[in-house]
PDB file of C-alpha atoms and ligand atoms in Angstrom:
ATOM      1  CA  MET A  22      -8.016  -8.170 -18.490  1.00 89.00           C
ATOM      2  CA  PHE A  23     -10.382 -10.828 -19.912  1.00 96.00           C
ATOM      3  CA  GLU A  24     -12.677 -13.217 -18.070  1.00 96.00           C
ATOM      4  CA  ILE A  25     -14.761 -16.070 -19.425  1.00 97.00           C
ATOM      5  CA  ILE A  26     -18.052 -15.617 -17.629  1.00 97.00           C
ATOM      6  CA  GLU A  27     -20.155 -18.318 -19.289  1.00 96.00           C
ATOM      7  CA  GLU A  28     -19.987 -21.339 -21.606  1.00 97.00           C
ATOM      8  CA  PRO A  29     -23.592 -21.612 -22.838  1.00 97.00           C
ATOM      9  CA  LEU A  30     -22.856 -24.760 -24.907  1.00 97.00           C
ATOM     10  CA  PRO A  31     -19.574 -26.705 -25.230  1.00 96.00           C
ATOM     11  CA  GLY A  32     -17.021 -24.509 -27.006  1.00 96.00           C
ATOM     12  CA  LEU A  33     -19.018 -21.274 -26.906  1.00 98.00           C
ATOM     13  CA  LYS A  34     -17.536 -18.632 -24.617  1.00 98.00           C
ATOM     14  CA  ILE A  35     -18.837 -15.345 -23.322  1.00 98.00           C
ATOM     15  CA  VAL A  36     -15.864 -13.115 -22.609  1.00 98.00           C
ATOM     16  CA  LYS A  37     -16.001 -10.038 -20.430  1.00 98.00           C
ATOM     17  CA  PRO A  38     -13.310  -7.497 -21.271  1.00 97.00           C
ATOM     18  CA  ARG A  39     -11.995  -5.057 -18.692  1.00 92.00           C
ATOM     19  CA  GLN A  40     -13.304  -1.511 -18.988  1.00 91.00           C
ATOM     20  CA  PHE A  41     -11.064   1.407 -18.117  1.00 94.00           C
ATOM     21  CA  CYS A  42     -13.216   4.425 -17.346  1.00 94.00           C
ATOM     22  CA  ASP A  43     -12.072   7.952 -16.672  1.00 97.00           C
ATOM     23  CA  ASP A  44     -13.367  11.490 -17.120  1.00 97.00           C
ATOM     24  CA  ARG A  45     -12.898  11.253 -20.885  1.00 97.00           C
ATOM     25  CA  GLY A  46     -14.959   8.110 -21.317  1.00 96.00           C
ATOM     26  CA  GLU A  47     -13.925   4.487 -21.712  1.00 94.00           C
ATOM     27  CA  PHE A  48     -11.127   2.326 -23.026  1.00 96.00           C
ATOM     28  CA  ILE A  49     -11.759  -1.360 -23.777  1.00 96.00           C
ATOM     29  CA  LYS A  50      -9.353  -3.898 -25.224  1.00 96.00           C
ATOM     30  CA  THR A  51     -11.267  -6.481 -27.242  1.00 96.00           C
ATOM     31  CA  PHE A  52      -8.531  -8.927 -28.260  1.00 96.00           C
ATOM     32  CA  HIS A  53      -5.065 -10.009 -27.138  1.00 96.00           C
ATOM     33  CA  SER A  54      -3.720 -13.216 -28.661  1.00 94.00           C
ATOM     34  CA  GLY A  55      -1.483 -14.161 -25.704  1.00 95.00           C
ATOM     35  CA  LEU A  56      -4.077 -13.503 -23.008  1.00 95.00           C
ATOM     36  CA  TRP A  57      -6.769 -15.276 -25.014  1.00 96.00           C
ATOM     37  CA  LYS A  58      -4.487 -18.288 -25.438  1.00 96.00           C
ATOM     38  CA  LYS A  59      -4.084 -18.449 -21.663  1.00 95.00           C
ATOM     39  CA  LEU A  60      -7.861 -18.658 -21.412  1.00 95.00           C
ATOM     40  CA  GLY A  61      -7.868 -21.549 -23.896  1.00 94.00           C
ATOM     41  CA  LEU A  62      -9.033 -19.416 -26.813  1.00 95.00           C
ATOM     42  CA  SER A  63      -6.724 -19.978 -29.737  1.00 88.00           C
ATOM     43  CA  PHE A  64      -7.602 -17.448 -32.389  1.00 95.00           C
ATOM     44  CA  ALA A  65      -5.427 -16.276 -35.277  1.00 96.00           C
ATOM     45  CA  LEU A  66      -7.141 -13.177 -36.640  1.00 97.00           C
ATOM     46  CA  GLU A  67      -7.447 -13.057 -40.435  1.00 98.00           C
ATOM     47  CA  GLU A  68     -10.325 -10.710 -41.166  1.00 98.00           C
ATOM     48  CA  GLU A  69     -12.487  -8.105 -39.482  1.00 98.00           C
ATOM     49  CA  PHE A  70     -15.704  -6.394 -40.544  1.00 98.00           C
ATOM     50  CA  PHE A  71     -18.789  -4.762 -39.098  1.00 98.00           C
ATOM     51  CA  SER A  72     -22.443  -4.315 -39.927  1.00 98.00           C
ATOM     52  CA  VAL A  73     -25.030  -1.750 -38.859  1.00 98.00           C
ATOM     53  CA  SER A  74     -28.641  -2.873 -38.542  1.00 98.00           C
ATOM     54  CA  LYS A  75     -31.981  -1.205 -38.045  1.00 98.00           C
ATOM     55  CA  LEU A  76     -34.537  -2.337 -35.473  1.00 98.00           C
ATOM     56  CA  ASN A  77     -35.990  -5.814 -36.252  1.00 98.00           C
ATOM     57  CA  VAL A  78     -33.386  -6.696 -38.861  1.00 98.00           C
ATOM     58  CA  LEU A  79     -32.612 -10.406 -38.577  1.00 98.00           C
ATOM     59  CA  ARG A  80     -29.375 -11.700 -40.107  1.00 98.00           C
ATOM     60  CA  GLY A  81     -28.465 -15.398 -40.175  1.00 97.00           C
ATOM     61  CA  MET A  82     -27.943 -18.204 -39.597  1.00 98.00           C
ATOM     62  CA  HIS A  83     -24.492 -18.158 -41.179  1.00 98.00           C
ATOM     63  CA  PHE A  84     -21.250 -20.145 -41.302  1.00 98.00           C
ATOM     64  CA  GLN A  85     -18.524 -21.081 -43.763  1.00 98.00           C
ATOM     65  CA  LEU A  86     -18.164 -24.678 -44.890  1.00 98.00           C
ATOM     66  CA  PRO A  87     -14.899 -26.636 -44.660  1.00 98.00           C
ATOM     67  CA  PRO A  88     -12.158 -26.200 -45.747  1.00 98.00           C
ATOM     68  CA  HIS A  89     -12.937 -22.512 -45.132  1.00 98.00           C
ATOM     69  CA  ALA A  90     -14.762 -22.953 -41.816  1.00 98.00           C
ATOM     70  CA  HIS A  91     -13.945 -20.265 -39.273  1.00 98.00           C
ATOM     71  CA  ASN A  92     -14.009 -19.418 -35.619  1.00 98.00           C
ATOM     72  CA  LYS A  93     -15.804 -16.142 -35.107  1.00 98.00           C
ATOM     73  CA  VAL A  94     -15.679 -13.449 -32.438  1.00 98.00           C
ATOM     74  CA  VAL A  95     -18.561 -10.984 -32.268  1.00 98.00           C
ATOM     75  CA  TYR A  96     -19.563  -8.030 -30.143  1.00 98.00           C
ATOM     76  CA  CYS A  97     -21.848  -5.036 -30.358  1.00 98.00           C
ATOM     77  CA  VAL A  98     -20.429  -1.534 -29.957  1.00 98.00           C
ATOM     78  CA  SER A  99     -23.654   0.446 -30.240  1.00 98.00           C
ATOM     79  CA  GLY A 100     -27.304  -0.457 -29.916  1.00 98.00           C
ATOM     80  CA  SER A 101     -28.179  -4.024 -28.937  1.00 98.00           C
ATOM     81  CA  VAL A 102     -28.879  -7.397 -30.506  1.00 98.00           C
ATOM     82  CA  LEU A 103     -30.161 -10.781 -29.498  1.00 98.00           C
ATOM     83  CA  ASP A 104     -27.313 -12.960 -30.699  1.00 98.00           C
ATOM     84  CA  VAL A 105     -28.199 -16.570 -31.520  1.00 98.00           C
ATOM     85  CA  VAL A 106     -26.183 -19.670 -32.370  1.00 98.00           C
ATOM     86  CA  VAL A 107     -27.108 -23.263 -33.125  1.00 98.00           C
ATOM     87  CA  ASP A 108     -24.871 -26.313 -32.773  1.00 98.00           C
ATOM     88  CA  LEU A 109     -24.341 -28.094 -36.116  1.00 98.00           C
ATOM     89  CA  ARG A 110     -21.597 -30.466 -34.949  1.00 98.00           C
ATOM     90  CA  THR A 111     -22.403 -34.085 -35.636  1.00 97.00           C
ATOM     91  CA  GLY A 112     -21.803 -36.122 -32.486  1.00 97.00           C
ATOM     92  CA  SER A 113     -22.113 -33.131 -30.195  1.00 97.00           C
ATOM     93  CA  PRO A 114     -24.093 -33.751 -26.994  1.00 97.00           C
ATOM     94  CA  THR A 115     -25.871 -30.491 -27.819  1.00 98.00           C
ATOM     95  CA  PHE A 116     -26.348 -31.019 -31.576  1.00 98.00           C
ATOM     96  CA  GLY A 117     -29.334 -28.952 -32.771  1.00 98.00           C
ATOM     97  CA  LYS A 118     -29.500 -26.934 -29.573  1.00 98.00           C
ATOM     98  CA  SER A 119     -29.394 -23.169 -29.700  1.00 98.00           C
ATOM     99  CA  ALA A 120     -28.109 -20.533 -27.318  1.00 98.00           C
ATOM    100  CA  SER A 121     -28.725 -16.815 -27.210  1.00 98.00           C
ATOM    101  CA  ILE A 122     -27.317 -13.803 -25.472  1.00 98.00           C
ATOM    102  CA  GLU A 123     -27.945 -10.099 -25.614  1.00 98.00           C
ATOM    103  CA  LEU A 124     -24.905  -8.203 -26.854  1.00 98.00           C
ATOM    104  CA  SER A 125     -24.932  -4.459 -26.550  1.00 98.00           C
ATOM    105  CA  GLY A 126     -22.948  -1.272 -26.459  1.00 96.00           C
ATOM    106  CA  ASP A 127     -23.860  -1.191 -22.771  1.00 95.00           C
ATOM    107  CA  ASN A 128     -22.853  -4.679 -21.636  1.00 96.00           C
ATOM    108  CA  ARG A 129     -19.688  -4.859 -23.828  1.00 96.00           C
ATOM    109  CA  LEU A 130     -19.746  -8.669 -23.883  1.00 98.00           C
ATOM    110  CA  ILE A 131     -17.717 -10.588 -26.457  1.00 98.00           C
ATOM    111  CA  PHE A 132     -18.979 -13.872 -27.899  1.00 98.00           C
ATOM    112  CA  PHE A 133     -16.498 -16.517 -29.112  1.00 98.00           C
ATOM    113  CA  ILE A 134     -18.231 -18.861 -31.569  1.00 98.00           C
ATOM    114  CA  PRO A 135     -16.238 -21.907 -32.652  1.00 97.00           C
ATOM    115  CA  ILE A 136     -16.372 -23.776 -35.957  1.00 98.00           C
ATOM    116  CA  GLY A 137     -19.524 -25.878 -36.170  1.00 98.00           C
ATOM    117  CA  PHE A 138     -22.061 -23.291 -35.043  1.00 98.00           C
ATOM    118  CA  ALA A 139     -24.405 -21.279 -37.250  1.00 98.00           C
ATOM    119  CA  HIS A 140     -24.651 -17.640 -36.168  1.00 98.00           C
ATOM    120  CA  GLY A 141     -27.248 -14.914 -36.483  1.00 98.00           C
ATOM    121  CA  PHE A 142     -28.874 -12.088 -34.603  1.00 98.00           C
ATOM    122  CA  LEU A 143     -31.943  -9.929 -34.267  1.00 98.00           C
ATOM    123  CA  SER A 144     -31.342  -6.205 -33.955  1.00 98.00           C
ATOM    124  CA  LEU A 145     -33.120  -4.765 -30.916  1.00 98.00           C
ATOM    125  CA  SER A 146     -32.421  -1.137 -31.774  1.00 98.00           C
ATOM    126  CA  ASP A 147     -32.068   1.158 -34.754  1.00 97.00           C
ATOM    127  CA  ASP A 148     -28.303   1.419 -34.792  1.00 95.00           C
ATOM    128  CA  SER A 149     -26.885  -1.962 -33.844  1.00 98.00           C
ATOM    129  CA  CYS A 150     -23.268  -2.055 -34.847  1.00 98.00           C
ATOM    130  CA  MET A 151     -21.790  -5.558 -34.770  1.00 98.00           C
ATOM    131  CA  ILE A 152     -18.063  -6.136 -35.068  1.00 98.00           C
ATOM    132  CA  TYR A 153     -16.787  -9.484 -36.354  1.00 98.00           C
ATOM    133  CA  LYS A 154     -13.374 -11.057 -36.253  1.00 98.00           C
ATOM    134  CA  THR A 155     -12.692 -14.304 -38.093  1.00 98.00           C
ATOM    135  CA  ASP A 156      -9.681 -16.599 -38.407  1.00 98.00           C
ATOM    136  CA  MET A 157     -10.305 -17.521 -42.057  1.00 97.00           C
ATOM    137  CA  VAL A 158     -10.938 -15.046 -44.845  1.00 98.00           C
ATOM    138  CA  TYR A 159     -14.306 -14.689 -46.531  1.00 98.00           C
ATOM    139  CA  ALA A 160     -14.850 -17.439 -49.105  1.00 98.00           C
ATOM    140  CA  PRO A 161     -18.099 -16.597 -50.923  1.00 98.00           C
ATOM    141  CA  GLU A 162     -18.503 -20.055 -52.427  1.00 98.00           C
ATOM    142  CA  HIS A 163     -18.292 -21.622 -48.942  1.00 98.00           C
ATOM    143  CA  ASP A 164     -20.325 -18.952 -47.148  1.00 98.00           C
ATOM    144  CA  THR A 165     -23.791 -20.330 -46.452  1.00 98.00           C
ATOM    145  CA  GLY A 166     -26.390 -20.888 -43.757  1.00 98.00           C
ATOM    146  CA  ILE A 167     -29.534 -22.545 -42.519  1.00 98.00           C
ATOM    147  CA  ARG A 168     -32.925 -20.940 -42.213  1.00 98.00           C
ATOM    148  CA  TRP A 169     -33.471 -18.738 -39.194  1.00 98.00           C
ATOM    149  CA  ASP A 170     -36.866 -20.359 -38.420  1.00 98.00           C
ATOM    150  CA  SER A 171     -35.870 -24.010 -38.783  1.00 98.00           C
ATOM    151  CA  PHE A 172     -34.273 -24.965 -35.462  1.00 98.00           C
ATOM    152  CA  GLY A 173     -36.962 -24.228 -32.908  1.00 97.00           C
ATOM    153  CA  PHE A 174     -35.701 -20.897 -31.632  1.00 98.00           C
ATOM    154  CA  ASN A 175     -38.389 -18.566 -30.372  1.00 98.00           C
ATOM    155  CA  TRP A 176     -37.402 -15.208 -31.887  1.00 98.00           C
ATOM    156  CA  PRO A 177     -39.076 -12.360 -29.994  1.00 98.00           C
ATOM    157  CA  GLY A 178     -41.465 -10.262 -32.124  1.00 95.00           C
ATOM    158  CA  ASP A 179     -43.448 -11.059 -35.229  1.00 90.00           C
ATOM    159  CA  SER A 180     -42.114  -8.872 -38.019  1.00 95.00           C
ATOM    160  CA  PHE A 181     -38.521  -9.101 -39.136  1.00 98.00           C
ATOM    161  CA  GLU A 182     -36.517  -7.663 -42.000  1.00 98.00           C
ATOM    162  CA  ILE A 183     -34.579 -10.527 -43.588  1.00 98.00           C
ATOM    163  CA  SER A 184     -32.544 -10.720 -46.789  1.00 98.00           C
ATOM    164  CA  ASP A 185     -33.738 -12.883 -49.710  1.00 98.00           C
ATOM    165  CA  ARG A 186     -30.563 -14.897 -49.374  1.00 98.00           C
ATOM    166  CA  ASP A 187     -31.276 -15.703 -45.727  1.00 98.00           C
ATOM    167  CA  GLN A 188     -34.879 -16.656 -46.542  1.00 98.00           C
ATOM    168  CA  GLY A 189     -33.613 -19.108 -49.161  1.00 98.00           C
ATOM    169  CA  PHE A 190     -31.330 -21.265 -47.004  1.00 98.00           C
ATOM    170  CA  ALA A 191     -32.041 -24.942 -46.330  1.00 97.00           C
ATOM    171  CA  LYS A 192     -33.828 -25.886 -43.138  1.00 98.00           C
ATOM    172  CA  MET A 193     -31.825 -27.366 -40.275  1.00 97.00           C
ATOM    173  CA  ASN A 194     -33.269 -30.859 -40.871  1.00 96.00           C
ATOM    174  CA  GLU A 195     -32.373 -30.704 -44.583  1.00 97.00           C
ATOM    175  CA  PHE A 196     -28.795 -29.721 -43.903  1.00 97.00           C
ATOM    176  CA  ASP A 197     -26.193 -32.481 -44.111  1.00 97.00           C
ATOM    177  CA  SER A 198     -23.643 -31.192 -41.637  1.00 97.00           C
ATOM    178  CA  PRO A 199     -19.949 -31.630 -42.436  1.00 98.00           C
ATOM    179  CA  PHE A 200     -18.991 -30.428 -38.934  1.00 98.00           C
ATOM    180  CA  LEU A 201     -17.789 -32.987 -36.402  1.00 97.00           C
ATOM    181  CA  PHE A 202     -17.750 -32.583 -32.654  1.00 96.00           C
ATOM    182  CA  THR A 203     -14.254 -32.875 -31.158  1.00 89.00           C
ATOM    183  CA  ARG A 204     -13.508 -32.533 -27.467  1.00 74.00           C
TER     184      ARG A 204
HETATM  185  C1  TDO B  26     -19.823 -11.822 -44.842  1.00 87.70           C
HETATM  186  C2  TDO B  26     -19.243 -11.025 -46.018  1.00 87.70           C
HETATM  187  C3  TDO B  26     -20.047 -10.451 -46.976  1.00 87.70           C
HETATM  188  N1  TDO B  26     -19.514  -9.780 -47.994  1.00 87.70           N
HETATM  189  C4  TDO B  26     -20.407  -9.137 -49.000  1.00 87.70           C
HETATM  190  C5  TDO B  26     -21.400 -10.066 -49.648  1.00 87.70           C
HETATM  191  C6  TDO B  26     -22.608  -9.179 -49.858  1.00 87.70           C
HETATM  192  O1  TDO B  26     -22.514  -8.477 -51.093  1.00 87.70           O
HETATM  193  C7  TDO B  26     -22.531  -8.168 -48.729  1.00 87.70           C
HETATM  194  C8  TDO B  26     -23.475  -8.497 -47.589  1.00 87.70           C
HETATM  195  O2  TDO B  26     -23.269  -9.846 -47.200  1.00 87.70           O
HETATM  196  P1  TDO B  26     -24.309 -10.647 -46.330  1.00 87.70           P
HETATM  197  O3  TDO B  26     -25.683 -10.379 -46.811  1.00 87.70           O
HETATM  198  O4  TDO B  26     -23.861 -12.082 -46.274  1.00 87.70           O
HETATM  199  O5  TDO B  26     -24.123  -9.928 -44.922  1.00 87.70           O
HETATM  200  P2  TDO B  26     -24.664 -10.412 -43.502  1.00 87.70           P
HETATM  201  O6  TDO B  26     -25.978 -11.068 -43.685  1.00 87.70           O
HETATM  202  O7  TDO B  26     -24.578  -9.297 -42.562  1.00 87.70           O
HETATM  203  O8  TDO B  26     -23.582 -11.525 -43.135  1.00 87.70           O
HETATM  204  C9  TDO B  26     -23.108 -11.669 -41.811  1.00 87.70           C
HETATM  205  O9  TDO B  26     -24.172 -12.200 -41.030  1.00 87.70           O
HETATM  206  C10 TDO B  26     -23.822 -12.545 -39.692  1.00 87.70           C
HETATM  207  C11 TDO B  26     -25.032 -13.166 -39.028  1.00 87.70           C
HETATM  208  C12 TDO B  26     -22.573 -13.329 -39.579  1.00 87.70           C
HETATM  209  O10 TDO B  26     -22.430 -14.234 -38.760  1.00 87.70           O
HETATM  210  C13 TDO B  26     -21.447 -12.860 -40.429  1.00 87.70           C
HETATM  211  O11 TDO B  26     -20.365 -13.782 -40.409  1.00 87.70           O
HETATM  212  C14 TDO B  26     -21.899 -12.593 -41.844  1.00 87.70           C
HETATM  213  O12 TDO B  26     -22.225 -13.843 -42.446  1.00 87.70           O
HETATM  214  O13 TDO B  26     -21.184  -8.175 -48.288  1.00 87.70           O
HETATM  215  C15 TDO B  26     -18.145  -9.637 -48.141  1.00 87.70           C
HETATM  216  O14 TDO B  26     -17.641  -9.022 -49.105  1.00 87.70           O
HETATM  217  N2  TDO B  26     -17.324 -10.169 -47.191  1.00 87.70           N
HETATM  218  C16 TDO B  26     -17.828 -10.861 -46.122  1.00 87.70           C
HETATM  219  O15 TDO B  26     -17.049 -11.350 -45.243  1.00 87.70           O
END
């Protein structure tokens, strides 16, 4: 039903859900707590939301600070995005490294992003709908980020639509990370 097809950096998982196709269309299960647990993905859903983005919208790089830090599950149900994460875990062998993957309504991939990563994406189409699941509710005073252009990632393109809030975040090298790497 679910298969982990890649672990781009320690703790990050790309999950491929099973697709049931028939004459009517498709059926795809995106989460099952028991089956995910068997795969080593412990995730207690608390909140779910989605966003729709136009072409070249860039959102990120976001996370919630402790004690409201959260694991996040994201996937794209229409359009496509270049999804990007960066490792903020002090002591991690991959601290400061980023990983990216295309998520789309066509490839149906699901990205599990553990606590300690900043997350963002660039919309590659005019109707990119991203679904999010988190295991800690939104805490506005702990919801923050680092600047999208401060960790050496080569975003494709040269003109992006970015919120004022996202433009105002601290740079990666100015950020004093509270996240610790644990095996
Ligand atoms: C994230 C969030 C925002 N909001 C509100 C705050 C604001 O008025 C409006 C839009 O918020 P933002 O500008 O932060 O939305 P956005 O930039 O799309 O934020 C999202 O970006 C991606 C990259 C993520 O990883 C998500 O977790 C989330 O942080 O929605 C909530 O009420 N609940 C939430 O959980």
